[in-house]
């Protein structure tokens, strides 16, 4: 396109869900290219959505970014603009864009809006620039915005292949309808993280347990991949619980540069631990439930859909004392273009 | 002695303190002989005491054991009687004994009464049997009753040398007066442990991180030994916190035989984690404090004595919300024979 870019390009809106890692991404091979040290497996969370509209406009003198109706931090604007610059380079256009994004869920609760955000931005931005990237290229590009965003591109269950070179992207492991899981996310009042996930990734190799984690991951990946494909809940549950613990083992035993008063990175809050204990108790009482945790205090509870009611009842029994809130998801779709006028999917624009 | 044993042998009373591991004992090379897989370092807790009186009596037809004025469980009686049998074998006498033991601290709060108990029993029992074992032999014998009891024999700071053969005992690293530390133990309502320390030791090698822990321990031991000898609190604090975390890393990632609903051994309670967070905060605010944790929810807070008041004030600020209780210790003496009539140490009977 280059010089031939139209002065008025269409606005494109895309939606994406954050994803929940069943096998975690923790530790980077390359921080600039967001290349992970290990493969990971995730499921999209249908209960949380980012919706992003991108329109290139020759009248703009810089990218404009609005998040949830407000102006985000300069750092957030710069990060979005850097991603738009990647899209401009791919499309061969110089035009700046207007980006409007809305999250259906609060920030800072332990559900990564950067994953859904950069997945939606990548799809809306490339389409608005006239590009029609395939799934692999979209996933790889989304990764450059925020590593785990690559897993929010495919529908349902995804596996992010770390790769060995410069490329690294997620592929679909199973579609959302493959396994009717319920994911109940219990989150607490947003608290500023003392240590960001970025710092956590950087510090990970300083843990005396990091190499053991990487060695263990081959077996964990095989087990979780098999359990998803075979819909074996008890195998999945034990494996994801131990894998979540493994991430926190690394975080808690990491040495954080410039934080001499911290002996490690403690993402758990007392409520996190209370729920971890509750899960062991509920399981002993016969409820087939498992938890997983990301780099934050929120607890994600997994059950097969037939046990959703029983789980919500159990959670309701402990929640008043813990003061948390609940978000309920099923395995979600991947990034897709939506027709905002009709408020529904634009089937012609679905990429998968 | 053998057949020549006197019909009326004197009662001997000994006192010992539980000890707090700065470098932990977790994982056994030999469960019968209580041989550990690694060296460990501890300090005796002056604020908690077990006092034990032993008298051999030819009129008895079996050992009698009274704990805190009551009859303990059959398992506890059998464990004490097995230890008396070791002492009888050493002394060459057939006589049964009356054993009365009192703990100054509650059971099940995360302070191991088995350590102080078997240290006091070993000293009182051998003396009552007419033996005069040296420090090494006492420590080695106490170990057979309960592994970490060997560390409650020497005064002050002790290092348990795992050894490579059948023998394994603790030696003094520094006397109590070497370093004026305050140890504030915050404990919570006694709860029955879902998983005993014994099962924890057995399960430890199943953790994917156990080999990494053993590899790390050489450096940890060197650091903690050096920090104790040089009285370098900030080095000690960071090292013991990371070491405590390491024990719980292993526990939380262990596979427990016969407990298929448990993904790991979670000894922490929500209050434990609240205090761990508080310690990081207090340290950031300038208080030189560190925590350590044993296989239970209690939190042991370490400061130099000049900061004891500041620590107790800080603890007092969070304790009402947590509902815990506090025990304050300094580095304590080792096992010693006491003259109960006078209610003070019998200097002639001190073994070290």
XYZ file of C-alpha atoms in Angstrom:
704
model
C 0.000 0.000 0.000
C 2.591 2.601 1.092
C 1.821 5.956 -0.531
C -1.486 4.643 -1.766
C -3.089 4.448 1.678
C -6.653 5.712 1.760
C -7.204 8.864 3.812
C -10.208 7.305 5.490
C -9.689 3.700 6.533
C -12.497 1.714 8.183
C -12.685 1.268 11.930
C -12.333 -2.378 12.954
C -13.400 -3.767 16.292
C -12.065 -7.019 17.728
C -12.755 -8.901 20.919
C -10.484 -11.238 22.853
C -10.489 -12.993 26.200
C -7.710 -13.186 28.703
C -6.349 -16.698 29.055
C -5.629 -18.808 32.083
C -2.357 -20.713 31.979
C -2.651 -24.367 32.946
C 1.075 -24.729 32.344
C 2.722 -21.429 33.141
C 5.017 -19.106 31.253
C 7.687 -17.962 33.722
C 11.114 -16.901 32.587
C 12.157 -15.398 29.268
C 14.767 -16.438 26.757
C 14.634 -12.974 25.181
C 12.956 -10.056 26.924
C 12.766 -7.805 23.839
C 11.207 -10.405 21.549
C 9.188 -11.901 24.437
C 10.543 -15.367 23.795
C 9.723 -17.746 26.645
C 11.992 -20.391 28.089
C 9.269 -23.030 27.998
C 6.099 -24.088 26.198
C 2.858 -23.332 28.004
C -0.802 -24.372 27.797
C -3.838 -22.172 28.448
C -7.588 -21.849 28.156
C -9.401 -18.657 27.241
C -11.682 -17.208 29.913
C -15.103 -16.517 28.410
C -16.182 -14.458 31.424
C -13.772 -11.595 30.763
C -13.465 -9.675 27.521
C -11.437 -6.870 26.011
C -13.058 -5.069 23.068
C -10.801 -2.849 21.001
C -11.521 -0.571 18.048
C -8.751 0.682 15.788
C -9.063 3.300 13.079
C -6.149 4.721 11.117
C -6.635 8.421 10.355
C -4.285 10.607 8.319
C -5.436 13.600 10.371
C -3.689 12.204 13.475
C -0.177 13.347 14.388
C 0.355 10.510 16.816
C -1.473 7.409 18.014
C -4.332 8.050 20.402
C -5.251 5.463 23.007
C -8.279 5.474 25.254
C -8.809 2.699 27.813
C -12.165 2.268 29.519
C -13.083 5.808 28.508
C -10.024 7.412 30.076
C -6.465 8.319 29.152
C -4.102 5.590 30.347
C -0.600 6.115 31.724
C 2.156 7.343 29.420
C 3.793 3.916 29.716
C 0.600 2.199 28.527
C 0.242 4.633 25.623
C 3.862 4.047 24.629
C 3.405 0.275 24.751
C 0.306 0.421 22.527
C 1.985 2.839 20.152
C 5.006 0.544 19.864
C 2.622 -2.246 18.846
C 0.875 -0.009 16.309
C 4.327 0.780 14.913
C 4.896 -2.961 14.325
C 1.569 -3.094 12.470
C 2.447 -0.012 10.395
C 5.763 -1.580 9.468
C 4.011 -4.783 8.363
C 1.390 -2.883 6.377
C 3.818 -0.380 4.953
C 1.743 2.615 6.013
C 2.796 5.729 7.974
C -0.635 6.608 9.341
C -1.384 6.985 13.056
C -4.424 5.380 14.604
C -7.122 5.962 17.161
C -7.361 3.011 19.581
C -10.289 2.607 21.964
C -10.298 -0.342 24.300
C -12.700 -1.552 26.977
C -12.211 -4.298 29.533
C -15.262 -6.038 30.974
C -13.268 -6.781 34.132
C -11.335 -4.705 36.657
C -7.594 -4.184 36.405
C -5.190 -5.587 38.979
C -7.293 -8.582 40.021
C -4.951 -11.219 38.638
C -6.538 -11.631 35.214
C -4.070 -10.384 32.654
C -5.764 -7.681 30.588
C -2.514 -7.344 28.660
C -3.168 -10.748 27.049
C -6.718 -10.001 25.918
C -5.742 -6.395 25.172
C -2.841 -7.158 22.844
C -4.733 -10.037 21.201
C -7.678 -7.747 20.396
C -5.365 -4.888 19.388
C -3.367 -7.150 17.082
C -6.441 -8.411 15.270
C -8.258 -5.062 15.083
C -5.073 -3.194 14.193
C -3.947 -5.509 11.391
C -7.440 -5.659 9.891
C -7.817 -1.890 10.125
C -4.489 -1.579 8.312
C -5.803 -3.799 5.541
C -3.763 -6.854 6.506
C -5.167 -10.393 6.659
C -2.661 -12.295 8.767
C -3.083 -15.990 9.386
C -3.471 -17.407 12.872
C 0.217 -18.137 13.333
C 1.272 -14.641 12.245
C -1.382 -12.992 14.456
C -0.308 -15.034 17.471
C 3.347 -14.280 16.887
C 2.647 -10.567 16.488
C 0.420 -10.438 19.577
C 3.304 -12.010 21.520
C 5.499 -9.000 20.765
C 2.937 -6.786 22.523
C 2.619 -8.999 25.585
C 4.024 -12.531 25.703
C 0.934 -14.436 26.802
C -1.305 -12.480 24.391
C -0.269 -15.028 21.753
C -2.373 -17.617 23.624
C -5.520 -15.476 23.396
C -5.542 -15.670 19.585
C -6.719 -19.304 19.045
C -10.144 -20.466 20.226
C -10.414 -22.592 23.361
C -7.332 -24.381 24.634
C -3.978 -23.192 23.303
C -0.394 -24.330 23.449
C 2.323 -21.732 23.086
C 5.314 -23.266 21.334
C 8.370 -21.535 22.725
C 10.383 -22.283 19.610
C 14.134 -22.134 19.369
C 14.638 -19.214 16.992
C 13.026 -15.806 16.790
C 9.530 -17.060 16.169
C 7.207 -18.268 18.856
C 3.432 -18.539 18.765
C 0.422 -20.402 20.115
C -1.637 -23.028 18.324
C -5.004 -24.490 19.194
C -4.902 -27.595 21.340
C -8.694 -28.074 21.440
C -11.722 -25.904 20.628
C -13.829 -24.432 23.451
C -16.616 -26.981 23.046
C -14.134 -29.857 23.450
C -14.491 -29.804 27.223
C -17.250 -28.126 29.203
C -15.209 -26.797 32.087
C -16.213 -24.074 34.490
C -13.530 -21.702 35.730
C -14.445 -19.733 38.841
C -11.988 -16.929 39.464
C -12.010 -15.610 43.013
C -10.327 -12.234 43.220
C -9.764 -9.736 45.958
C -9.531 -5.979 46.214
C -7.010 -4.846 43.659
C -3.657 -4.217 45.297
C -0.676 -2.746 43.543
C 1.802 -5.524 42.862
C 5.035 -4.949 44.734
C 6.833 -6.795 41.969
C 5.575 -6.807 38.370
C 5.334 -9.963 36.294
C 8.080 -8.509 34.104
C 10.426 -8.328 37.086
C 9.302 -11.800 38.090
C 10.262 -13.194 34.683
C 13.642 -11.494 34.908
C 14.322 -12.764 38.413
C 13.192 -16.351 37.757
C 16.594 -17.783 36.775
C 18.024 -16.585 40.108
C 15.925 -19.199 41.915
C 17.913 -22.262 42.999
C 14.902 -24.284 41.799
C 14.571 -22.825 38.311
C 16.521 -25.505 36.466
C 14.559 -28.209 38.258
C 11.347 -26.501 37.154
C 12.459 -26.436 33.519
C 13.448 -30.110 33.724
C 10.046 -30.974 35.243
C 8.097 -29.071 32.602
C 8.405 -31.706 29.886
C 6.439 -34.147 31.987
C 3.986 -31.466 33.111
C 3.292 -30.413 29.519
C 2.752 -34.008 28.406
C 0.417 -34.654 31.342
C -1.670 -31.506 30.914
C -1.850 -31.845 27.122
C -3.006 -35.446 27.488
C -5.505 -34.600 30.248
C -7.064 -31.841 28.117
C -7.280 -34.033 25.027
C -8.693 -36.972 27.007
C -10.849 -34.784 29.289
C -9.365 -36.479 32.357
C -10.234 -34.041 35.112
C -8.469 -35.609 38.070
C -5.218 -35.851 36.133
C -5.601 -32.274 34.935
C -6.418 -30.993 38.405
C -3.412 -32.456 40.200
C -1.095 -31.446 37.379
C -2.258 -27.826 37.201
C -2.184 -27.430 40.980
C 1.382 -28.675 41.168
C 2.320 -26.546 38.187
C 0.817 -23.421 39.790
C 2.762 -24.210 42.942
C 5.888 -24.571 40.832
C 5.548 -21.040 39.466
C 5.214 -19.701 42.995
C 8.116 -21.838 44.170
C 10.245 -19.992 41.627
C 8.816 -16.574 42.495
C 9.182 -17.051 46.254
C 12.775 -18.228 45.859
C 13.836 -15.574 43.329
C 16.276 -12.820 44.220
C 14.852 -9.505 43.090
C 17.394 -6.974 41.865
C 17.201 -3.674 43.709
C 14.891 -5.015 46.450
C 17.321 -6.003 49.206
C 14.597 -6.189 51.859
C 12.648 -8.862 49.926
C 13.688 -12.457 50.477
C 11.516 -13.520 47.540
C 8.413 -12.608 45.540
C 5.325 -13.478 47.543
C 2.283 -13.089 45.313
C -0.055 -15.015 47.608
C -2.230 -13.190 50.084
C -3.695 -14.866 53.189
C -6.979 -15.303 51.295
C -5.119 -17.117 48.513
C -3.843 -19.662 50.986
C -7.242 -19.998 52.649
C -8.725 -20.981 49.274
C -5.854 -23.367 48.521
C -6.635 -25.135 51.811
C -10.357 -25.090 51.030
C -9.709 -26.822 47.700
C -7.826 -29.674 49.394
C -10.719 -29.997 51.860
C -13.436 -29.890 49.200
C -11.584 -32.503 47.172
C -11.303 -34.755 50.228
C -15.066 -34.323 50.621
C -15.631 -35.548 47.064
C -15.838 -32.417 44.917
C -13.584 -32.801 41.861
C -12.074 -29.324 41.948
C -8.578 -27.945 41.437
C -6.962 -24.537 41.689
C -4.461 -22.664 39.660
C -2.779 -19.343 40.377
C -1.085 -16.763 38.214
C 1.411 -14.170 39.382
C -1.048 -12.617 41.806
C -3.362 -13.402 44.696
C -6.429 -14.455 42.644
C -7.380 -18.125 42.728
C -8.817 -19.818 39.655
C -10.975 -22.811 40.527
C -11.585 -25.460 37.889
C -14.429 -27.986 37.744
C -16.282 -29.834 35.050
C -19.475 -27.926 34.240
C -21.695 -30.456 36.031
C -19.977 -29.431 39.278
C -20.271 -25.697 38.724
C -23.250 -25.344 41.059
C -21.617 -27.361 43.808
C -18.425 -25.334 43.491
C -20.258 -22.002 43.581
C -22.104 -23.151 46.683
C -18.838 -24.158 48.341
C -17.182 -20.887 47.352
C -20.199 -18.988 48.648
C -19.632 -20.616 52.016
C -16.119 -19.215 52.429
C -16.336 -15.977 50.469
C -17.939 -13.738 53.116
C -15.002 -14.357 55.451
C -12.486 -13.750 52.674
C -14.120 -10.697 51.116
C -13.522 -11.741 47.522
C -15.531 -11.514 44.321
C -16.199 -14.135 41.707
C -15.992 -14.290 37.930
C -17.342 -17.380 36.170
C -15.998 -18.512 32.806
C -16.176 -21.378 30.364
C -13.478 -22.116 27.778
C -13.650 -19.020 25.561
C -13.290 -18.159 21.901
C -10.138 -16.656 20.493
C -9.707 -13.175 19.076
C -12.392 -12.277 16.556
C -13.631 -9.278 14.654
C -17.058 -8.136 15.785
C -19.728 -6.013 14.225
C -20.373 -3.490 16.934
C -23.540 -2.171 15.270
C -25.220 -5.521 15.549
C -23.569 -6.302 18.865
C -22.721 -9.800 17.722
C -20.064 -11.735 15.902
C -19.468 -10.844 12.322
C -19.167 -14.362 11.025
C -17.521 -13.248 7.783
C -14.752 -11.631 9.767
C -13.918 -14.564 12.036
C -10.341 -15.562 11.430
C -10.621 -19.128 12.698
C 26.520 -53.083 86.518
C 24.142 -55.802 85.310
C 23.028 -57.959 88.249
C 24.683 -55.532 90.660
C 22.094 -52.798 90.109
C 20.919 -51.086 93.273
C 17.251 -51.600 94.078
C 16.776 -47.927 94.738
C 18.464 -45.704 92.189
C 18.352 -41.912 92.502
C 15.842 -39.795 90.592
C 17.531 -37.425 88.177
C 15.878 -34.368 86.666
C 17.082 -32.698 83.481
C 15.902 -29.684 81.545
C 16.203 -28.952 77.837
C 14.878 -26.404 75.394
C 13.377 -27.012 72.006
C 15.561 -25.707 69.225
C 14.770 -23.576 66.227
C 16.391 -24.690 62.988
C 18.066 -21.883 61.058
C 19.072 -24.445 58.435
C 16.433 -27.131 58.331
C 16.447 -30.891 58.641
C 14.097 -32.217 55.958
C 14.522 -35.641 54.462
C 16.060 -38.740 56.025
C 18.841 -41.001 54.858
C 17.695 -43.673 57.323
C 14.314 -43.491 59.045
C 15.082 -46.063 61.748
C 18.387 -44.548 62.826
C 17.070 -41.011 62.217
C 19.960 -40.173 59.940
C 19.371 -36.933 58.046
C 20.254 -36.226 54.451
C 21.846 -32.899 55.300
C 23.624 -30.961 58.038
C 21.509 -28.419 59.902
C 22.053 -25.449 62.230
C 19.857 -24.426 65.152
C 19.553 -22.240 68.211
C 17.962 -23.331 71.473
C 14.821 -21.443 72.505
C 15.192 -20.247 76.087
C 11.505 -19.367 76.356
C 10.295 -22.964 76.189
C 11.443 -25.768 78.463
C 10.879 -29.453 78.992
C 11.735 -30.760 82.471
C 11.988 -34.509 82.831
C 12.602 -36.705 85.878
C 13.682 -40.333 85.513
C 13.931 -42.896 88.296
C 14.675 -46.566 87.775
C 12.762 -48.745 90.204
C 13.007 -52.534 90.503
C 9.397 -52.587 91.673
C 8.162 -51.539 88.229
C 6.994 -54.153 85.710
C 7.126 -51.719 82.797
C 8.148 -48.144 82.114
C 5.705 -45.540 83.362
C 5.421 -42.220 81.566
C 3.495 -39.175 82.703
C 3.422 -36.039 80.553
C 2.153 -32.758 81.994
C 0.485 -34.683 84.792
C -1.503 -36.977 82.506
C -1.132 -40.305 80.776
C -0.017 -39.731 77.178
C -1.097 -41.755 74.136
C 0.022 -45.364 73.785
C 2.212 -44.319 70.855
C 3.968 -41.711 73.007
C 4.475 -44.217 75.827
C 5.917 -46.740 73.374
C 8.295 -44.143 71.918
C 9.587 -43.184 75.372
C 9.886 -46.812 76.417
C 11.881 -47.593 73.278
C 14.282 -44.834 74.266
C 14.536 -46.130 77.848
C 15.345 -49.516 76.337
C 18.310 -47.967 74.500
C 19.500 -46.504 77.801
C 19.068 -49.837 79.612
C 21.063 -51.547 76.893
C 23.897 -49.024 77.264
C 23.877 -49.271 81.061
C 23.470 -53.022 81.102
C 20.516 -52.910 83.508
C 17.093 -54.550 83.183
C 15.198 -52.135 85.450
C 12.117 -50.196 84.304
C 11.784 -46.511 85.045
C 9.278 -43.890 86.070
C 9.416 -40.907 83.700
C 7.688 -37.645 84.497
C 7.899 -34.835 81.987
C 6.514 -31.316 81.888
C 6.487 -28.862 79.012
C 6.315 -25.136 79.753
C 4.642 -24.611 76.367
C 1.543 -25.977 74.650
C 1.687 -28.901 72.225
C 0.907 -28.523 68.553
C 1.934 -24.887 68.200
C 4.918 -25.507 65.956
C 7.595 -25.759 68.621
C 8.871 -29.307 68.649
C 8.485 -30.691 72.152
C 9.961 -33.953 70.877
C 13.354 -32.237 70.578
C 13.412 -30.818 74.111
C 11.660 -33.922 75.404
C 14.129 -36.472 74.077
C 17.107 -34.255 74.945
C 15.937 -34.003 78.574
C 14.978 -37.689 78.667
C 18.369 -38.731 77.296
C 20.303 -36.756 79.886
C 18.060 -37.605 82.862
C 17.749 -41.236 81.807
C 21.449 -41.881 81.295
C 22.393 -40.138 84.547
C 19.683 -42.008 86.447
C 21.103 -45.232 85.014
C 24.523 -44.307 86.345
C 26.016 -43.435 82.963
C 28.106 -40.332 82.303
C 28.031 -39.945 78.537
C 29.973 -37.192 76.834
C 28.311 -34.522 74.738
C 28.748 -36.363 71.462
C 27.322 -39.628 72.831
C 24.369 -37.805 74.444
C 23.567 -35.960 71.231
C 23.810 -39.114 69.163
C 21.581 -41.013 71.595
C 19.001 -38.197 71.745
C 18.860 -38.327 67.946
C 17.584 -41.911 68.073
C 14.594 -40.690 70.113
C 13.771 -37.796 67.826
C 16.134 -36.588 65.121
C 16.336 -32.924 65.978
C 16.650 -33.653 69.726
C 20.383 -34.051 69.089
C 20.537 -30.276 68.533
C 19.026 -29.534 71.964
C 21.986 -31.130 73.774
C 24.695 -28.459 73.233
C 24.319 -24.948 74.674
C 23.359 -22.121 72.351
C 23.879 -22.526 68.609
C 24.345 -26.067 67.340
C 25.299 -27.735 64.092
C 24.050 -31.247 63.445
C 26.625 -33.121 61.392
C 24.691 -35.557 59.252
C 27.674 -37.874 58.953
C 28.066 -40.582 56.364
C 27.909 -43.721 58.488
C 25.673 -44.728 61.362
C 26.701 -41.935 63.685
C 25.300 -38.455 63.504
C 25.229 -35.803 66.223
C 25.233 -32.094 66.932
C 28.127 -29.979 68.133
C 28.162 -26.490 69.529
C 28.664 -23.758 66.966
C 28.590 -20.894 69.500
C 27.506 -20.510 73.136
C 24.249 -18.689 73.984
C 26.025 -15.514 75.064
C 27.833 -15.289 71.726
C 24.957 -13.372 70.145
C 22.150 -11.617 71.961
C 19.285 -12.470 69.645
C 15.602 -12.307 70.442
C 13.340 -14.936 68.943
C 9.645 -14.083 68.977
C 7.514 -17.093 68.137
C 3.993 -16.249 66.986
C 1.742 -19.263 67.215
C -1.904 -19.885 66.579
C -4.565 -22.120 68.011
C -3.222 -25.655 67.946
C -4.581 -27.510 64.942
C -3.999 -31.158 64.258
C -1.464 -31.480 61.466
C -2.966 -33.142 58.419
C 0.479 -34.503 57.617
C 3.037 -35.274 60.310
C 6.658 -34.202 60.078
C 7.535 -37.882 59.794
C 5.404 -38.231 56.672
C 6.880 -34.960 55.418
C 10.417 -36.332 55.759
C 9.401 -39.476 53.926
C 7.692 -37.600 51.104
C 10.476 -35.029 50.629
C 12.452 -36.900 47.942
C 9.302 -37.045 45.781
C 9.529 -33.285 45.244
C 10.937 -32.312 41.847
C 12.917 -29.655 43.728
C 14.500 -31.876 46.373
C 17.827 -32.443 44.622
C 18.123 -28.728 43.941
C 17.536 -28.088 47.653
C 20.277 -30.510 48.663
C 22.658 -28.910 46.163
C 21.818 -25.447 47.512
C 22.342 -26.463 51.130
C 26.136 -26.369 51.031
C 26.055 -22.656 50.328
C 23.232 -22.078 52.810
C 25.131 -23.856 55.589
C 28.304 -21.889 54.884
C 26.369 -18.607 54.861
C 24.413 -19.267 58.057
C 27.442 -20.663 59.910
C 29.471 -17.612 58.930
C 26.642 -15.189 59.803
C 26.269 -16.737 63.271
C 30.002 -16.706 63.956
C 30.362 -13.120 62.670
C 27.039 -11.937 64.145
C 26.007 -10.532 60.753
C 22.271 -10.173 61.159
C 21.261 -9.064 57.678
C 23.135 -11.968 56.113
C 21.616 -14.369 58.625
C 18.117 -12.998 58.099
C 18.012 -13.332 54.329
C 19.623 -16.766 54.462
C 17.241 -18.204 57.075
C 14.179 -16.773 55.337
C 15.178 -18.331 52.030
C 16.040 -21.567 53.799
C 12.654 -21.685 55.531
C 10.997 -21.086 52.190
C 13.067 -23.917 50.746
C 11.698 -26.402 53.302
C 8.155 -25.359 52.416
C 8.951 -25.501 48.706
C 9.786 -29.154 49.226
C 6.749 -29.822 51.408
C 4.312 -28.078 49.069
C 5.691 -29.969 46.068
C 5.889 -33.382 47.748
C 3.607 -36.230 46.757
C 2.098 -37.752 49.867
C 1.520 -41.495 49.748
C -2.076 -42.455 50.477
C -3.379 -38.870 50.208
C -4.561 -38.658 46.606
C -6.624 -35.522 47.231
C -3.598 -33.537 48.417
C -1.502 -31.853 45.726
C 1.197 -31.112 48.315
C 1.808 -30.514 52.018
C 0.652 -27.031 52.919
C 1.782 -26.238 56.455
C 1.182 -22.486 56.171
C -2.052 -20.992 57.375
C -3.351 -17.615 56.168
C -1.937 -16.016 59.334
C 1.489 -17.460 58.497
C 1.470 -15.686 55.167
C 0.172 -12.459 56.708
C 3.196 -12.431 59.021
C 5.583 -13.275 56.181
C 4.263 -10.223 54.328
C 4.498 -8.123 57.490
C 8.167 -9.042 57.869
C 8.984 -7.845 54.339
C 7.131 -4.603 55.121
C 8.806 -4.078 58.494
C 12.191 -4.667 56.933
C 11.446 -2.147 54.166
C 10.549 0.284 56.963
C 13.942 -0.209 58.569
C 13.448 -2.920 61.202
C 16.158 -5.570 60.870
C 13.907 -8.608 61.301
C 13.667 -11.981 59.601
C 11.346 -14.953 59.840
C 11.807 -18.659 59.858
C 9.205 -21.416 59.768
C 9.235 -25.049 60.771
C 6.849 -27.718 59.519
C 3.805 -25.888 60.849
C 2.004 -22.557 60.789
C 3.957 -20.825 63.590
C 6.262 -17.995 62.573
C 9.550 -17.430 64.378
C 10.721 -13.827 64.170
C 14.388 -13.054 64.722
C 15.934 -9.728 65.727
C 19.017 -8.615 67.589
C 18.096 -7.963 71.217
C 18.260 -4.169 70.807
C 15.304 -4.458 68.397
C 13.195 -6.721 70.611
C 10.985 -3.861 71.809
C 10.428 -2.528 68.304
C 9.583 -6.002 67.049
C 7.142 -6.699 69.877
C 5.444 -3.377 69.182
C 5.163 -4.219 65.484
C 3.853 -7.706 66.269
C 1.379 -6.221 68.711
C 0.009 -4.114 65.881
C -0.934 -7.098 63.728
C -1.645 -9.742 66.357
C -5.240 -8.802 67.253
C -6.308 -9.346 63.636
C -4.450 -12.651 63.443
C -5.444 -14.051 66.807
C -2.041 -15.461 67.663
C 0.005 -15.720 70.830
C 3.636 -14.912 71.428
C 6.569 -16.652 73.073
C 9.822 -14.732 73.513
C 13.181 -16.492 73.663
C 16.887 -15.786 73.674
C 19.520 -18.327 72.624
C 19.096 -21.034 75.253
C 21.264 -23.429 77.224
C 21.584 -27.054 76.271
C 20.355 -30.039 78.241
C 21.442 -29.906 81.891
C 20.746 -31.723 85.124
C 18.860 -29.582 87.634
C 18.371 -29.725 91.359
C 14.630 -29.572 91.633
C 14.693 -28.953 95.409
C 16.573 -25.705 94.988
C 14.749 -24.834 91.781
C 17.962 -23.803 90.061
C 20.826 -25.277 88.092
C 22.951 -27.794 89.868
C 26.268 -26.493 88.640
C 28.109 -29.697 89.553
C 25.823 -31.632 87.277
C 26.139 -29.463 84.154
C 27.513 -31.596 81.391
C 29.040 -28.791 79.295
